[in-house]
């Protein structure tokens, strides 16, 4: 009976350790995903700003030609 309890306690300890490792890995992946998301967001905003500037330049050139 004591032997069974010891075996079960060991299994529980191992499971808890694995769970801790998985949670740690998931947090690391979440952090990485968040970092990538922020990088893509920044790149998207930069691209949108460049497109706006190009559009403004084109409009200015068209106005210059017209006037």
Tab-separated table of N, CA, C and O in Angstrom:
chain	number	residue	atom	x	y	z
A	1	UNK	N	0.831	-1.209	0.000
A	1	UNK	CA	0.000	0.000	0.000
A	1	UNK	C	0.872	1.267	0.000
A	1	UNK	O	0.625	2.181	-0.779
A	2	UNK	N	1.865	1.291	0.872
A	2	UNK	CA	2.795	2.428	0.911
A	2	UNK	C	3.563	2.545	-0.409
A	2	UNK	O	3.820	3.637	-0.879
A	3	UNK	N	3.885	1.387	-0.956
A	3	UNK	CA	4.603	1.351	-2.236
A	3	UNK	C	3.763	2.004	-3.336
A	3	UNK	O	4.267	2.802	-4.120
A	4	UNK	N	2.465	1.687	-3.379
A	4	UNK	CA	1.567	2.278	-4.383
A	4	UNK	C	1.505	3.790	-4.237
A	4	UNK	O	1.540	4.523	-5.237
A	5	UNK	N	1.397	4.235	-2.994
A	5	UNK	CA	1.347	5.680	-2.737
A	5	UNK	C	2.627	6.342	-3.224
A	5	UNK	O	2.588	7.388	-3.891
A	6	UNK	N	3.770	5.747	-2.944
A	6	UNK	CA	5.058	6.298	-3.375
A	6	UNK	C	5.133	6.367	-4.897
A	6	UNK	O	5.584	7.367	-5.471
A	7	UNK	N	4.663	5.313	-5.570
A	7	UNK	CA	4.680	5.282	-7.040
A	7	UNK	C	3.769	6.374	-7.601
A	7	UNK	O	4.144	7.106	-8.522
A	8	UNK	N	2.576	6.489	-7.025
A	8	UNK	CA	1.640	7.516	-7.493
A	8	UNK	C	2.173	8.918	-7.239
A	8	UNK	O	2.023	9.814	-8.080
A	9	UNK	N	2.812	9.118	-6.086
A	9	UNK	CA	3.391	10.433	-5.781
A	9	UNK	C	4.493	10.785	-6.791
A	9	UNK	O	4.600	11.922	-7.234
A	10	UNK	N	5.291	9.793	-7.149
A	10	UNK	CA	6.356	10.015	-8.122
A	10	UNK	C	5.769	10.357	-9.493
A	10	UNK	O	6.224	11.274	-10.171
A	11	UNK	N	4.723	9.625	-9.889
A	11	UNK	CA	4.060	9.921	-11.164
A	11	UNK	C	3.483	11.331	-11.154
A	11	UNK	O	3.576	12.063	-12.147
A	12	UNK	N	2.886	11.707	-10.036
A	12	UNK	CA	2.311	13.046	-9.907
A	12	UNK	C	3.404	14.111	-10.003
A	12	UNK	O	3.240	15.126	-10.683
A	13	UNK	N	4.543	13.843	-9.349
A	13	UNK	CA	5.656	14.795	-9.387
A	13	UNK	C	6.165	14.963	-10.819
A	13	UNK	O	6.389	16.083	-11.289
A	14	UNK	N	6.303	13.838	-11.531
A	14	UNK	CA	6.776	13.882	-12.919
A	14	UNK	C	5.775	14.638	-13.804
A	14	UNK	O	6.162	15.472	-14.624
A	15	UNK	N	4.487	14.363	-13.611
A	15	UNK	CA	3.456	15.049	-14.398
A	15	UNK	C	3.478	16.547	-14.125
A	15	UNK	O	3.356	17.355	-15.053
A	16	UNK	N	3.632	16.926	-12.872
A	16	UNK	CA	3.675	18.352	-12.521
A	16	UNK	C	4.883	19.024	-13.173
A	16	UNK	O	4.791	20.147	-13.677
A	17	UNK	N	6.005	18.308	-13.188
A	17	UNK	CA	7.211	18.870	-13.811
A	17	UNK	C	7.012	19.041	-15.317
A	17	UNK	O	7.395	20.063	-15.897
A	18	UNK	N	6.408	18.034	-15.965
A	18	UNK	CA	6.135	18.139	-17.402
A	18	UNK	C	5.195	19.296	-17.693
A	18	UNK	O	5.402	20.049	-18.645
A	19	UNK	N	4.166	19.430	-16.874
A	19	UNK	CA	3.215	20.519	-17.052
A	19	UNK	C	3.919	21.867	-16.947
A	19	UNK	O	3.680	22.767	-17.759
A	20	UNK	N	4.802	21.992	-15.981
A	20	UNK	CA	5.566	23.229	-15.805
A	20	UNK	C	6.407	23.520	-17.052
A	20	UNK	O	6.469	24.661	-17.527
A	21	UNK	N	7.043	22.465	-17.588
A	21	UNK	CA	7.863	22.639	-18.801
A	21	UNK	C	6.999	23.075	-19.988
A	21	UNK	O	7.385	23.959	-20.751
A	22	UNK	N	5.835	22.428	-20.146
A	22	UNK	CA	4.935	22.792	-21.248
A	22	UNK	C	4.450	24.229	-21.112
A	22	UNK	O	4.398	24.971	-22.100
A	23	UNK	N	4.087	24.608	-19.891
A	23	UNK	CA	3.612	25.983	-19.672
A	23	UNK	C	4.707	26.983	-19.984
A	23	UNK	O	4.460	28.030	-20.580
A	24	UNK	N	5.927	26.655	-19.593
A	24	UNK	CA	7.067	27.529	-19.870
A	24	UNK	C	7.283	27.666	-21.377
A	24	UNK	O	7.502	28.761	-21.898
A	25	UNK	N	7.196	26.526	-22.094
A	25	UNK	CA	7.360	26.548	-23.544
A	25	UNK	C	6.259	27.368	-24.207
A	25	UNK	O	6.514	28.136	-25.132
A	26	UNK	N	5.030	27.184	-23.726
A	26	UNK	CA	3.911	27.937	-24.301
A	26	UNK	C	4.079	29.433	-24.073
A	26	UNK	O	3.811	30.234	-24.957
A	27	UNK	N	4.530	29.806	-22.895
A	27	UNK	CA	4.738	31.233	-22.613
A	27	UNK	C	5.800	31.797	-23.540
A	27	UNK	O	5.653	32.884	-24.083
A	28	UNK	N	6.856	31.024	-23.743
A	28	UNK	CA	7.925	31.450	-24.640
A	28	UNK	C	7.388	31.635	-26.064
A	28	UNK	O	7.698	32.631	-26.732
A	29	UNK	N	6.568	30.685	-26.515
A	29	UNK	CA	5.982	30.797	-27.850
A	29	UNK	C	5.039	31.994	-27.933
A	29	UNK	O	5.018	32.712	-28.937
A	30	UNK	N	4.252	32.213	-26.887
A	30	UNK	CA	3.354	33.372	-26.865
A	30	UNK	C	4.151	34.668	-26.958
A	30	UNK	O	3.783	35.587	-27.688
A	31	UNK	N	5.243	34.751	-26.198
A	31	UNK	CA	6.082	35.949	-26.222
A	31	UNK	C	6.656	36.171	-27.616
A	31	UNK	O	6.679	37.296	-28.119
A	32	UNK	N	7.115	35.072	-28.238
A	32	UNK	CA	7.675	35.161	-29.583
A	32	UNK	C	6.609	35.618	-30.586
A	32	UNK	O	6.870	36.467	-31.445
A	33	UNK	N	5.420	35.051	-30.467
A	33	UNK	CA	4.324	35.413	-31.360
A	33	UNK	C	3.963	36.879	-31.198
A	33	UNK	O	3.767	37.601	-32.182
A	34	UNK	N	3.905	37.335	-29.957
A	34	UNK	CA	3.580	38.739	-29.689
A	34	UNK	C	4.640	39.663	-30.289
A	34	UNK	O	4.319	40.681	-30.890
A	35	UNK	N	5.904	39.262	-30.155
A	35	UNK	CA	6.997	40.067	-30.709
A	35	UNK	C	6.875	40.168	-32.230
A	35	UNK	O	7.014	41.242	-32.808
A	36	UNK	N	6.611	39.018	-32.867
A	36	UNK	CA	6.457	39.014	-34.325
A	36	UNK	C	5.267	39.868	-34.747
A	36	UNK	O	5.339	40.613	-35.728
A	37	UNK	N	4.178	39.757	-34.002
A	37	UNK	CA	2.987	40.536	-34.312
A	37	UNK	C	3.287	42.031	-34.256
A	37	UNK	O	2.897	42.789	-35.150
A	38	UNK	N	4.003	42.451	-33.227
A	38	UNK	CA	4.363	43.866	-33.105
A	38	UNK	C	5.278	44.308	-34.244
A	38	UNK	O	5.137	45.416	-34.776
A	39	UNK	N	6.215	43.431	-34.632
A	39	UNK	CA	7.110	43.765	-35.749
A	39	UNK	C	6.325	43.923	-37.050
A	39	UNK	O	6.547	44.864	-37.808
A	40	UNK	N	5.406	42.976	-37.307
A	40	UNK	CA	4.594	43.070	-38.523
A	40	UNK	C	3.718	44.311	-38.502
A	40	UNK	O	3.530	44.966	-39.521
A	41	UNK	N	3.167	44.637	-37.335
A	41	UNK	CA	2.328	45.830	-37.214
A	41	UNK	C	3.145	47.078	-37.552
A	41	UNK	O	2.679	47.949	-38.293
A	42	UNK	N	4.361	47.140	-37.028
A	42	UNK	CA	5.230	48.298	-37.300
A	42	UNK	C	5.559	48.380	-38.788
A	42	UNK	O	5.534	49.466	-39.383
A	43	UNK	N	5.863	47.226	-39.402
A	43	UNK	CA	6.169	47.219	-40.838
A	43	UNK	C	4.958	47.651	-41.657
A	43	UNK	O	5.097	48.397	-42.638
A	44	UNK	N	3.790	47.193	-41.263
A	44	UNK	CA	2.568	47.571	-41.966
A	44	UNK	C	2.349	49.083	-41.879
A	44	UNK	O	2.052	49.739	-42.878
A	45	UNK	N	2.521	49.630	-40.684
A	45	UNK	CA	2.331	51.074	-40.507
A	45	UNK	C	3.352	51.861	-41.326
A	45	UNK	O	3.009	52.884	-41.934
A	46	UNK	N	4.614	51.392	-41.362
A	46	UNK	CA	5.636	52.061	-42.176
A	46	UNK	C	5.250	52.043	-43.655
A	46	UNK	O	5.375	53.054	-44.346
A	47	UNK	N	4.789	50.886	-44.119
A	47	UNK	CA	4.394	50.754	-45.521
A	47	UNK	C	3.219	51.665	-45.847
A	47	UNK	O	3.214	52.335	-46.890
A	48	UNK	N	2.235	51.697	-44.957
A	48	UNK	CA	1.077	52.571	-45.181
A	48	UNK	C	1.509	54.037	-45.232
A	48	UNK	O	1.027	54.799	-46.066
A	49	UNK	N	2.427	54.420	-44.360
A	49	UNK	CA	2.908	55.805	-44.343
A	49	UNK	C	3.637	56.132	-45.642
A	49	UNK	O	3.434	57.196	-46.235
A	50	UNK	N	4.467	55.199	-46.121
A	50	UNK	CA	5.167	55.423	-47.394
A	50	UNK	C	4.189	55.565	-48.548
A	50	UNK	O	4.355	56.422	-49.423
A	51	UNK	N	3.172	54.714	-48.565
A	51	UNK	CA	2.168	54.804	-49.632
A	51	UNK	C	1.434	56.147	-49.584
A	51	UNK	O	1.169	56.748	-50.625
A	52	UNK	N	1.118	56.600	-48.389
A	52	UNK	CA	0.449	57.909	-48.256
A	52	UNK	C	1.334	59.024	-48.805
A	52	UNK	O	0.864	59.904	-49.527
A	53	UNK	N	2.621	58.962	-48.462
A	53	UNK	CA	3.546	59.993	-48.944
A	53	UNK	C	3.658	59.967	-50.466
A	53	UNK	O	3.677	61.018	-51.117
A	54	UNK	N	3.734	58.748	-51.033
A	54	UNK	CA	3.808	58.628	-52.498
A	54	UNK	C	2.552	59.192	-53.148
A	54	UNK	O	2.631	59.883	-54.167
A	55	UNK	N	1.416	58.887	-52.542
A	55	UNK	CA	0.154	59.392	-53.079
A	55	UNK	C	0.118	60.924	-53.025
A	55	UNK	O	-0.286	61.575	-53.985
A	56	UNK	N	0.563	61.466	-51.898
A	56	UNK	CA	0.613	62.923	-51.761
A	56	UNK	C	1.527	63.538	-52.812
A	56	UNK	O	1.200	64.574	-53.409
A	57	UNK	N	2.686	62.902	-53.036
A	57	UNK	CA	3.623	63.413	-54.042
A	57	UNK	C	2.994	63.379	-55.435
A	57	UNK	O	3.129	64.336	-56.203
A	58	UNK	N	2.324	62.291	-55.755
A	58	UNK	CA	1.675	62.180	-57.068
A	58	UNK	C	0.616	63.259	-57.227
A	58	UNK	O	0.521	63.887	-58.275
A	59	UNK	N	-0.189	63.447	-56.191
A	59	UNK	CA	-1.219	64.484	-56.262
A	59	UNK	C	-0.594	65.859	-56.446
A	59	UNK	O	-1.083	66.678	-57.220
A	60	UNK	N	0.506	66.108	-55.747
A	60	UNK	CA	1.197	67.398	-55.875
A	60	UNK	C	1.732	67.579	-57.297
A	60	UNK	O	1.614	68.669	-57.880
A	61	UNK	N	2.302	66.496	-57.863
A	61	UNK	CA	2.829	66.566	-59.231
A	61	UNK	C	1.696	66.832	-60.221
A	61	UNK	O	1.835	67.621	-61.140
A	62	UNK	N	0.558	66.158	-60.017
A	62	UNK	CA	-0.585	66.364	-60.916
A	62	UNK	C	-1.056	67.815	-60.833
A	62	UNK	O	-1.346	68.425	-61.859
A	63	UNK	N	-1.135	68.347	-59.633
A	63	UNK	CA	-1.567	69.746	-59.477
A	63	UNK	C	-0.595	70.702	-60.150
A	63	UNK	O	-0.980	71.679	-60.751
A	64	UNK	N	0.704	70.369	-60.037
A	64	UNK	CA	1.734	71.214	-60.663
A	64	UNK	C	1.577	71.209	-62.172
A	64	UNK	O	1.769	72.230	-62.834
A	65	UNK	N	1.276	70.058	-62.720
A	65	UNK	CA	1.106	69.936	-64.175
A	65	UNK	C	-0.126	70.716	-64.621
A	65	UNK	O	-0.108	71.419	-65.621
A	66	UNK	N	-1.205	70.594	-63.841
A	66	UNK	CA	-2.468	71.245	-64.196
A	66	UNK	C	-2.357	72.754	-64.133
A	66	UNK	O	-2.846	73.465	-65.004
A	67	UNK	N	-1.668	73.258	-63.098
A	67	UNK	CA	-1.612	74.730	-62.937
A	67	UNK	C	-0.485	75.372	-63.696
A	67	UNK	O	0.365	74.831	-64.263
